Amino acid sequence: MNNKTVMRRIYQVYNISILDFFMYKSSILRRTALQLASCIPFAAGQQRTLMMHIYVYEPRDERIGGLMAELGAAQIVPVRISDAFFEGDLGMLTLEGHSSRPFLLADSALVIGQITRLRGAGCRNPIIILRDFRNTRAAAGTLDCGADDDLVIPLRAIELRARINSITRRAHGHAAPSLNIGEVTAYFDGRDPEVAGQRVFLSGREHAIFQYLALSASKVISKAAIYEAVYGLSEDQPFDKVIDVYICRIRKKIAAAAVSGHGYIETVHGRGYKISAPEQAGYETGDTLLPAPADSGALTYSSGMTIETAAQ
């Protein structure tokens, strides 16, 4: 297998782009990626699964191994936390870029207190409880306390990913599984975006950045927040300048496919980036959002629903 083929497999199977590969600081990661990519086949047309970082609280050593293996099979990168985590400064979780990382908490006598501390600190991260046996009363207690879901093991990671995606998009105000921004259609299930009806292929990092912007469409997101959301829990972190490089690449790919030639990602100098359609007052989520008149204080949808907005 020649180097070009190996690099292509790294790009396709592990969502590690060429830029990521050479900007990672760890040579061990490079060697490991090369070894793995050379022995794992990639089926043409296979849907890519994006890496997802997740906090895991499971104090039982006899259970953690199987859980970690199941999560890893679905490209969910678990970061194990202990009791001491909940005694620390949980306010850090409220910073931009941190709120998208889910918590997977094993049911225990401490779980209600853990949820209370997280929510009390202003944490908006998805919280999912795992329990060994169905217990309706206990599940109701965790949900009422602030958990987003309560599941019984054994659990398949593919279902967990789908539940996390659903919780995350709803937390950002998106009930539909996709978001239309002018000619661009963003999907929240890992699929590549479509521009003017054509699929635009993005690398794993490009897709992670694009989706983070799409979740907060029409809002300015700082480069620091994007970096934390994409690289914050990675063991190997490149310089933050890589975000600018990826934004440029995503913008060029969108502009090349768009009939209008518009790149859709705007640089707001001194503040960050935002994704929005040209001359569009808002964005679409399943319904069609009609641009409001310049002097209007409302967003009017094609269904007839009108949402009043605050005066500027």
mmCIF file of C-alpha atoms in Angstrom:
data_model
loop_
_atom_site.group_PDB
_atom_site.id
_atom_site.type_symbol
_atom_site.label_atom_id
_atom_site.label_comp_id
_atom_site.label_asym_id
_atom_site.label_seq_id
_atom_site.Cartn_x
_atom_site.Cartn_y
_atom_site.Cartn_z
ATOM 1 C CA MET A 1 0.000 0.000 0.000
ATOM 2 C CA ASN A 2 1.551 3.312 -1.040
ATOM 3 C CA ASN A 3 1.595 6.451 1.105
ATOM 4 C CA LYS A 4 -1.126 8.147 -0.939
ATOM 5 C CA THR A 5 -3.529 5.253 -0.359
ATOM 6 C CA VAL A 6 -2.732 5.161 3.360
ATOM 7 C CA MET A 7 -3.375 8.896 3.706
ATOM 8 C CA ARG A 8 -6.672 8.559 1.851
ATOM 9 C CA ARG A 9 -7.799 5.847 4.263
ATOM 10 C CA ILE A 10 -6.846 7.966 7.253
ATOM 11 C CA TYR A 11 -8.898 10.786 5.749
ATOM 12 C CA GLN A 12 -11.935 8.593 5.054
ATOM 13 C CA VAL A 13 -11.999 6.125 7.956
ATOM 14 C CA TYR A 14 -10.821 8.269 10.851
ATOM 15 C CA ASN A 15 -11.881 11.728 9.683
ATOM 16 C CA ILE A 16 -8.286 12.909 10.145
ATOM 17 C CA SER A 17 -7.520 15.345 7.361
ATOM 18 C CA ILE A 18 -4.045 15.852 5.934
ATOM 19 C CA LEU A 19 -3.864 19.198 7.735
ATOM 20 C CA ASP A 20 -4.733 17.605 11.089
ATOM 21 C CA PHE A 21 -2.269 14.802 10.506
ATOM 22 C CA PHE A 22 0.726 17.082 10.152
ATOM 23 C CA MET A 23 -0.350 19.620 12.774
ATOM 24 C CA TYR A 24 -0.804 17.059 15.554
ATOM 25 C CA LYS A 25 2.073 17.231 18.018
ATOM 26 C CA SER A 26 2.211 13.525 18.877
ATOM 27 C CA SER A 27 4.263 11.293 16.575
ATOM 28 C CA ILE A 28 2.721 8.266 18.319
ATOM 29 C CA LEU A 29 -0.717 9.263 17.050
ATOM 30 C CA ARG A 30 0.641 9.562 13.520
ATOM 31 C CA ARG A 31 2.204 6.100 13.606
ATOM 32 C CA THR A 32 -0.917 4.557 15.147
ATOM 33 C CA ALA A 33 -3.192 6.157 12.558
ATOM 34 C CA LEU A 34 -0.990 4.875 9.760
ATOM 35 C CA GLN A 35 -0.971 1.343 11.173
ATOM 36 C CA LEU A 36 -4.740 1.230 11.711
ATOM 37 C CA ALA A 37 -5.615 2.798 8.378
ATOM 38 C CA SER A 38 -3.456 0.307 6.513
ATOM 39 C CA CYS A 39 -5.406 -2.699 7.818
ATOM 40 C CA ILE A 40 -9.035 -1.516 8.004
ATOM 41 C CA PRO A 41 -11.020 -1.452 4.747
ATOM 42 C CA PHE A 42 -13.333 1.403 3.836
ATOM 43 C CA ALA A 43 -16.499 0.647 1.918
ATOM 44 C CA ALA A 44 -17.361 3.030 -0.886
ATOM 45 C CA GLY A 45 -20.333 5.187 0.021
ATOM 46 C CA GLN A 46 -20.083 4.377 3.736
ATOM 47 C CA GLN A 47 -21.474 7.187 5.882
ATOM 48 C CA ARG A 48 -18.788 8.766 8.022
ATOM 49 C CA THR A 49 -19.198 8.967 11.806
ATOM 50 C CA LEU A 50 -17.806 12.072 13.453
ATOM 51 C CA MET A 51 -15.732 11.856 16.608
ATOM 52 C CA MET A 52 -17.693 12.830 19.707
ATOM 53 C CA HIS A 53 -16.153 13.576 23.115
ATOM 54 C CA ILE A 54 -18.173 12.671 26.185
ATOM 55 C CA TYR A 55 -17.625 12.806 29.951
ATOM 56 C CA VAL A 56 -18.156 9.379 31.581
ATOM 57 C CA TYR A 57 -18.739 8.732 35.275
ATOM 58 C CA GLU A 58 -18.592 5.003 36.048
ATOM 59 C CA PRO A 59 -16.889 4.225 39.380
ATOM 60 C CA ARG A 60 -17.072 0.444 38.949
ATOM 61 C CA ASP A 61 -13.874 -0.875 37.389
ATOM 62 C CA GLU A 62 -15.564 -4.111 36.331
ATOM 63 C CA ARG A 63 -18.041 -2.138 34.178
ATOM 64 C CA ILE A 64 -15.895 0.611 32.701
ATOM 65 C CA GLY A 65 -14.006 -1.625 30.256
ATOM 66 C CA GLY A 66 -17.081 -2.828 28.389
ATOM 67 C CA LEU A 67 -18.612 0.646 28.353
ATOM 68 C CA MET A 68 -15.461 2.231 26.955
ATOM 69 C CA ALA A 69 -15.226 -0.424 24.234
ATOM 70 C CA GLU A 70 -18.844 0.128 23.184
ATOM 71 C CA LEU A 71 -18.380 3.895 23.038
ATOM 72 C CA GLY A 72 -15.132 3.586 21.106
ATOM 73 C CA ALA A 73 -16.808 1.377 18.491
ATOM 74 C CA ALA A 74 -19.090 4.312 17.632
ATOM 75 C CA GLN A 75 -16.197 6.803 17.617
ATOM 76 C CA ILE A 76 -17.316 8.324 20.892
ATOM 77 C CA VAL A 77 -14.207 9.400 22.788
ATOM 78 C CA PRO A 78 -14.862 8.878 26.522
ATOM 79 C CA VAL A 79 -13.170 11.076 29.118
ATOM 80 C CA ARG A 80 -13.506 9.323 32.463
ATOM 81 C CA ILE A 81 -14.259 11.532 35.459
ATOM 82 C CA SER A 82 -14.328 10.764 39.187
ATOM 83 C CA ASP A 83 -16.148 12.062 42.258
ATOM 84 C CA ALA A 84 -13.536 14.822 42.547
ATOM 85 C CA PHE A 85 -14.726 16.302 39.237
ATOM 86 C CA PHE A 86 -18.024 17.373 40.793
ATOM 87 C CA GLU A 87 -16.219 19.097 43.662
ATOM 88 C CA GLY A 88 -14.195 21.284 41.297
ATOM 89 C CA ASP A 89 -15.003 24.497 39.434
ATOM 90 C CA LEU A 90 -17.984 23.445 37.343
ATOM 91 C CA GLY A 91 -18.432 27.027 36.181
ATOM 92 C CA MET A 92 -15.884 26.283 33.448
ATOM 93 C CA LEU A 93 -18.573 24.216 31.714
ATOM 94 C CA THR A 94 -20.591 27.369 31.035
ATOM 95 C CA LEU A 95 -17.883 28.878 28.838
ATOM 96 C CA GLU A 96 -18.395 28.987 25.078
ATOM 97 C CA GLY A 97 -17.450 25.755 23.372
ATOM 98 C CA HIS A 98 -17.914 23.563 26.452
ATOM 99 C CA SER A 99 -21.695 23.149 26.539
ATOM 100 C CA SER A 100 -21.886 20.610 23.699
ATOM 101 C CA ARG A 101 -20.035 17.828 25.550
ATOM 102 C CA PRO A 102 -22.472 15.330 27.053
ATOM 103 C CA PHE A 103 -22.270 13.671 30.477
ATOM 104 C CA LEU A 104 -22.886 9.940 30.805
ATOM 105 C CA LEU A 105 -23.448 9.211 34.495
ATOM 106 C CA ALA A 106 -23.814 5.754 36.007
ATOM 107 C CA ASP A 107 -26.689 5.513 38.460
ATOM 108 C CA SER A 108 -25.537 5.612 42.068
ATOM 109 C CA ALA A 109 -26.467 7.065 45.422
ATOM 110 C CA LEU A 110 -24.603 10.214 44.355
ATOM 111 C CA VAL A 111 -26.250 10.783 40.981
ATOM 112 C CA ILE A 112 -28.956 13.217 42.142
ATOM 113 C CA GLY A 113 -26.324 15.354 43.856
ATOM 114 C CA GLN A 114 -24.125 15.252 40.755
ATOM 115 C CA ILE A 115 -26.960 16.425 38.511
ATOM 116 C CA THR A 116 -27.880 19.140 41.014
ATOM 117 C CA ARG A 117 -24.308 20.451 41.116
ATOM 118 C CA LEU A 118 -24.011 20.506 37.328
ATOM 119 C CA ARG A 119 -27.299 22.319 36.792
ATOM 120 C CA GLY A 120 -26.696 24.588 39.773
ATOM 121 C CA ALA A 121 -23.429 25.733 38.190
ATOM 122 C CA GLY A 122 -25.312 26.725 35.025
ATOM 123 C CA CYS A 123 -24.185 23.683 33.027
ATOM 124 C CA ARG A 124 -26.367 23.164 29.949
ATOM 125 C CA ASN A 125 -24.561 20.035 28.721
ATOM 126 C CA PRO A 126 -26.706 16.999 27.886
ATOM 127 C CA ILE A 127 -26.864 14.653 30.894
ATOM 128 C CA ILE A 128 -27.748 10.995 30.346
ATOM 129 C CA ILE A 129 -28.111 8.481 33.171
ATOM 130 C CA LEU A 130 -27.237 4.798 32.796
ATOM 131 C CA ARG A 131 -28.801 2.287 35.184
ATOM 132 C CA ASP A 132 -28.532 -1.501 35.499
ATOM 133 C CA PHE A 133 -32.254 -2.190 35.937
ATOM 134 C CA ARG A 134 -35.424 -0.340 35.066
ATOM 135 C CA ASN A 135 -36.651 1.733 37.991
ATOM 136 C CA THR A 136 -39.489 4.046 37.051
ATOM 137 C CA ARG A 137 -39.468 6.059 40.264
ATOM 138 C CA ALA A 138 -35.685 6.566 40.224
ATOM 139 C CA ALA A 139 -35.737 7.517 36.532
ATOM 140 C CA ALA A 140 -38.461 10.078 37.165
ATOM 141 C CA GLY A 141 -36.330 11.517 39.963
ATOM 142 C CA THR A 142 -33.256 12.041 37.767
ATOM 143 C CA LEU A 143 -35.306 13.537 34.936
ATOM 144 C CA ASP A 144 -37.092 15.921 37.301
ATOM 145 C CA CYS A 145 -33.733 16.893 38.757
ATOM 146 C CA GLY A 146 -32.366 17.995 35.381
ATOM 147 C CA ALA A 147 -31.176 14.926 33.448
ATOM 148 C CA ASP A 148 -32.084 14.804 29.755
ATOM 149 C CA ASP A 149 -32.476 11.033 29.442
ATOM 150 C CA ASP A 150 -32.408 7.901 31.606
ATOM 151 C CA LEU A 151 -31.442 4.621 29.962
ATOM 152 C CA VAL A 152 -31.112 0.985 30.975
ATOM 153 C CA ILE A 153 -28.012 -0.972 29.974
ATOM 154 C CA PRO A 154 -26.947 -2.811 27.879
ATOM 155 C CA LEU A 155 -26.795 0.210 25.601
ATOM 156 C CA ARG A 156 -25.689 0.404 21.991
ATOM 157 C CA ALA A 157 -23.521 3.425 21.250
ATOM 158 C CA ILE A 158 -25.295 4.068 17.933
ATOM 159 C CA GLU A 159 -28.526 4.710 19.884
ATOM 160 C CA LEU A 160 -26.641 6.859 22.379
ATOM 161 C CA ARG A 161 -25.248 9.024 19.565
ATOM 162 C CA ALA A 162 -28.722 9.516 18.118
ATOM 163 C CA ARG A 163 -30.121 10.504 21.517
ATOM 164 C CA ILE A 164 -27.262 12.951 22.133
ATOM 165 C CA ASN A 165 -27.729 14.511 18.692
ATOM 166 C CA SER A 166 -31.447 14.928 19.377
ATOM 167 C CA ILE A 167 -30.855 16.532 22.781
ATOM 168 C CA THR A 168 -28.150 18.830 21.419
ATOM 169 C CA ARG A 169 -30.116 20.163 18.470
ATOM 170 C CA ARG A 170 -33.205 20.770 20.601
ATOM 171 C CA ALA A 171 -31.081 22.593 23.174
ATOM 172 C CA HIS A 172 -30.137 24.972 20.358
ATOM 173 C CA GLY A 173 -33.773 25.410 19.336
ATOM 174 C CA HIS A 174 -33.862 23.007 16.367
ATOM 175 C CA ALA A 175 -36.666 20.441 16.429
ATOM 176 C CA ALA A 176 -36.042 19.297 12.836
ATOM 177 C CA PRO A 177 -33.063 17.035 12.019
ATOM 178 C CA SER A 178 -31.793 19.518 9.434
ATOM 179 C CA LEU A 179 -31.380 23.249 9.011
ATOM 180 C CA ASN A 180 -31.739 25.226 5.786
ATOM 181 C CA ILE A 181 -29.686 28.399 5.441
ATOM 182 C CA GLY A 182 -30.319 29.787 1.990
ATOM 183 C CA GLU A 183 -28.872 27.254 -0.459
ATOM 184 C CA VAL A 184 -27.176 25.310 2.345
ATOM 185 C CA THR A 185 -28.773 22.349 4.134
ATOM 186 C CA ALA A 186 -27.015 21.298 7.336
ATOM 187 C CA TYR A 187 -27.755 17.887 8.857
ATOM 188 C CA PHE A 188 -27.317 17.140 12.554
ATOM 189 C CA ASP A 189 -26.892 13.371 12.194
ATOM 190 C CA GLY A 190 -23.360 13.342 10.785
ATOM 191 C CA ARG A 191 -24.204 13.658 7.093
ATOM 192 C CA ASP A 192 -22.329 16.118 4.941
ATOM 193 C CA PRO A 193 -24.153 19.345 4.087
ATOM 194 C CA GLU A 194 -25.826 19.944 0.755
ATOM 195 C CA VAL A 195 -25.433 23.154 -1.195
ATOM 196 C CA ALA A 196 -27.877 23.858 -4.026
ATOM 197 C CA GLY A 197 -28.909 20.189 -3.838
ATOM 198 C CA GLN A 198 -25.356 18.857 -4.148
ATOM 199 C CA ARG A 199 -23.423 17.089 -1.398
ATOM 200 C CA VAL A 200 -20.342 18.969 -0.234
ATOM 201 C CA PHE A 201 -17.765 16.598 1.223
ATOM 202 C CA LEU A 202 -16.129 17.858 4.425
ATOM 203 C CA SER A 203 -13.393 16.251 6.472
ATOM 204 C CA GLY A 204 -14.148 15.325 10.063
ATOM 205 C CA ARG A 205 -12.729 18.534 11.512
ATOM 206 C CA GLU A 206 -14.360 20.662 8.843
ATOM 207 C CA HIS A 207 -17.702 19.032 9.553
ATOM 208 C CA ALA A 208 -17.341 19.506 13.322
ATOM 209 C CA ILE A 209 -16.663 23.221 12.834
ATOM 210 C CA PHE A 210 -19.445 23.603 10.271
ATOM 211 C CA GLN A 211 -22.006 21.854 12.473
ATOM 212 C CA TYR A 212 -21.038 23.913 15.524
ATOM 213 C CA LEU A 213 -21.631 27.078 13.521
ATOM 214 C CA ALA A 214 -24.882 25.710 12.070
ATOM 215 C CA LEU A 215 -26.274 24.902 15.516
ATOM 216 C CA SER A 216 -25.945 28.609 16.335
ATOM 217 C CA ALA A 217 -26.857 29.899 12.875
ATOM 218 C CA SER A 218 -26.903 33.697 12.512
ATOM 219 C CA LYS A 219 -25.044 34.093 15.822
ATOM 220 C CA VAL A 220 -21.432 35.195 16.081
ATOM 221 C CA ILE A 221 -19.236 32.442 17.547
ATOM 222 C CA SER A 222 -15.736 33.272 18.751
ATOM 223 C CA LYS A 223 -12.745 31.388 17.409
ATOM 224 C CA ALA A 224 -11.886 30.343 20.965
ATOM 225 C CA ALA A 225 -15.326 28.753 21.392
ATOM 226 C CA ILE A 226 -14.986 26.841 18.113
ATOM 227 C CA TYR A 227 -11.532 25.634 19.115
ATOM 228 C CA GLU A 228 -12.747 24.425 22.524
ATOM 229 C CA ALA A 229 -15.732 22.637 20.982
ATOM 230 C CA VAL A 230 -13.612 20.819 18.404
ATOM 231 C CA TYR A 231 -10.243 20.325 20.124
ATOM 232 C CA GLY A 232 -10.847 21.023 23.818
ATOM 233 C CA LEU A 233 -10.744 17.391 25.032
ATOM 234 C CA SER A 234 -8.212 16.092 22.503
ATOM 235 C CA GLU A 235 -4.885 14.914 23.834
ATOM 236 C CA ASP A 236 -3.120 16.503 20.876
ATOM 237 C CA GLN A 237 -4.037 20.091 20.099
ATOM 238 C CA PRO A 238 -2.734 22.160 17.177
ATOM 239 C CA PHE A 239 -2.335 25.920 17.244
ATOM 240 C CA ASP A 240 -5.606 27.854 17.227
ATOM 241 C CA LYS A 241 -4.695 29.309 13.814
ATOM 242 C CA VAL A 242 -5.918 26.010 12.371
ATOM 243 C CA ILE A 243 -9.509 27.224 12.874
ATOM 244 C CA ASP A 244 -8.918 30.073 10.416
ATOM 245 C CA VAL A 245 -7.521 27.595 7.899
ATOM 246 C CA TYR A 246 -10.522 25.279 8.205
ATOM 247 C CA ILE A 247 -13.017 28.131 7.979
ATOM 248 C CA CYS A 248 -11.365 29.251 4.757
ATOM 249 C CA ARG A 249 -11.557 25.742 3.319
ATOM 250 C CA ILE A 250 -15.220 25.276 4.287
ATOM 251 C CA ARG A 251 -16.126 28.662 2.839
ATOM 252 C CA LYS A 252 -14.432 27.851 -0.473
ATOM 253 C CA LYS A 253 -16.204 24.489 -0.759
ATOM 254 C CA ILE A 254 -19.610 26.052 -0.102
ATOM 255 C CA ALA A 255 -18.975 28.941 -2.514
ATOM 256 C CA ALA A 256 -17.882 26.516 -5.245
ATOM 257 C CA ALA A 257 -21.158 24.591 -4.997
ATOM 258 C CA ALA A 258 -23.515 27.538 -4.414
ATOM 259 C CA VAL A 259 -25.288 29.007 -7.422
ATOM 260 C CA SER A 260 -24.861 32.434 -5.857
ATOM 261 C CA GLY A 261 -21.158 31.843 -5.235
ATOM 262 C CA HIS A 262 -21.695 32.963 -1.636
ATOM 263 C CA GLY A 263 -19.453 31.412 1.037
ATOM 264 C CA TYR A 264 -22.118 31.746 3.788
ATOM 265 C CA ILE A 265 -19.557 31.924 6.621
ATOM 266 C CA GLU A 266 -18.908 35.519 7.559
ATOM 267 C CA THR A 267 -15.879 36.793 9.461
ATOM 268 C CA VAL A 268 -16.897 39.305 12.104
ATOM 269 C CA HIS A 269 -13.619 41.041 12.837
ATOM 270 C CA GLY A 270 -12.668 41.069 16.483
ATOM 271 C CA ARG A 271 -15.530 38.755 17.432
ATOM 272 C CA GLY A 272 -15.461 35.525 15.423
ATOM 273 C CA TYR A 273 -17.527 33.835 12.724
ATOM 274 C CA LYS A 274 -21.172 33.283 11.879
ATOM 275 C CA ILE A 275 -22.996 31.319 9.221
ATOM 276 C CA SER A 276 -25.953 33.038 7.586
ATOM 277 C CA ALA A 277 -27.598 33.436 4.206
ATOM 278 C CA PRO A 278 -27.118 36.645 2.200
ATOM 279 C CA GLU A 279 -29.896 39.179 2.826
ATOM 280 C CA GLN A 280 -31.676 36.718 5.113
ATOM 281 C CA ALA A 281 -33.219 37.889 8.372
ATOM 282 C CA GLY A 282 -33.186 34.440 9.946
ATOM 283 C CA TYR A 283 -32.889 30.768 9.092
ATOM 284 C CA GLU A 284 -35.074 27.810 8.310
ATOM 285 C CA THR A 285 -35.757 24.724 10.424
ATOM 286 C CA GLY A 286 -38.131 22.476 8.528
ATOM 287 C CA ASP A 287 -40.421 25.441 7.814
ATOM 288 C CA THR A 288 -39.447 28.212 5.405
ATOM 289 C CA LEU A 289 -38.418 31.500 6.922
ATOM 290 C CA LEU A 290 -39.328 34.491 4.814
ATOM 291 C CA PRO A 291 -37.023 37.530 5.044
ATOM 292 C CA ALA A 292 -38.724 40.227 7.101
ATOM 293 C CA PRO A 293 -38.923 43.814 5.869
ATOM 294 C CA ALA A 294 -36.133 46.081 7.065
ATOM 295 C CA ASP A 295 -38.476 48.000 9.366
ATOM 296 C CA SER A 296 -40.204 44.921 10.748
ATOM 297 C CA GLY A 297 -39.830 43.714 14.288
ATOM 298 C CA ALA A 298 -40.936 40.176 13.526
ATOM 299 C CA LEU A 299 -39.900 37.008 11.715
ATOM 300 C CA THR A 300 -42.655 35.650 9.483
ATOM 301 C CA TYR A 301 -42.723 31.994 8.402
ATOM 302 C CA SER A 302 -44.430 30.581 5.319
ATOM 303 C CA SER A 303 -46.873 28.745 7.566
ATOM 304 C CA GLY A 304 -48.154 32.129 8.744
ATOM 305 C CA MET A 305 -46.589 32.002 12.210
ATOM 306 C CA THR A 306 -45.045 35.300 13.291
ATOM 307 C CA ILE A 307 -42.434 35.703 16.034
ATOM 308 C CA GLU A 308 -41.913 39.131 17.508
ATOM 309 C CA THR A 309 -38.277 40.106 17.977
ATOM 310 C CA ALA A 310 -36.707 42.649 20.244
ATOM 311 C CA ALA A 311 -35.965 46.035 18.778
ATOM 312 C CA GLN A 312 -32.370 46.610 17.861
#
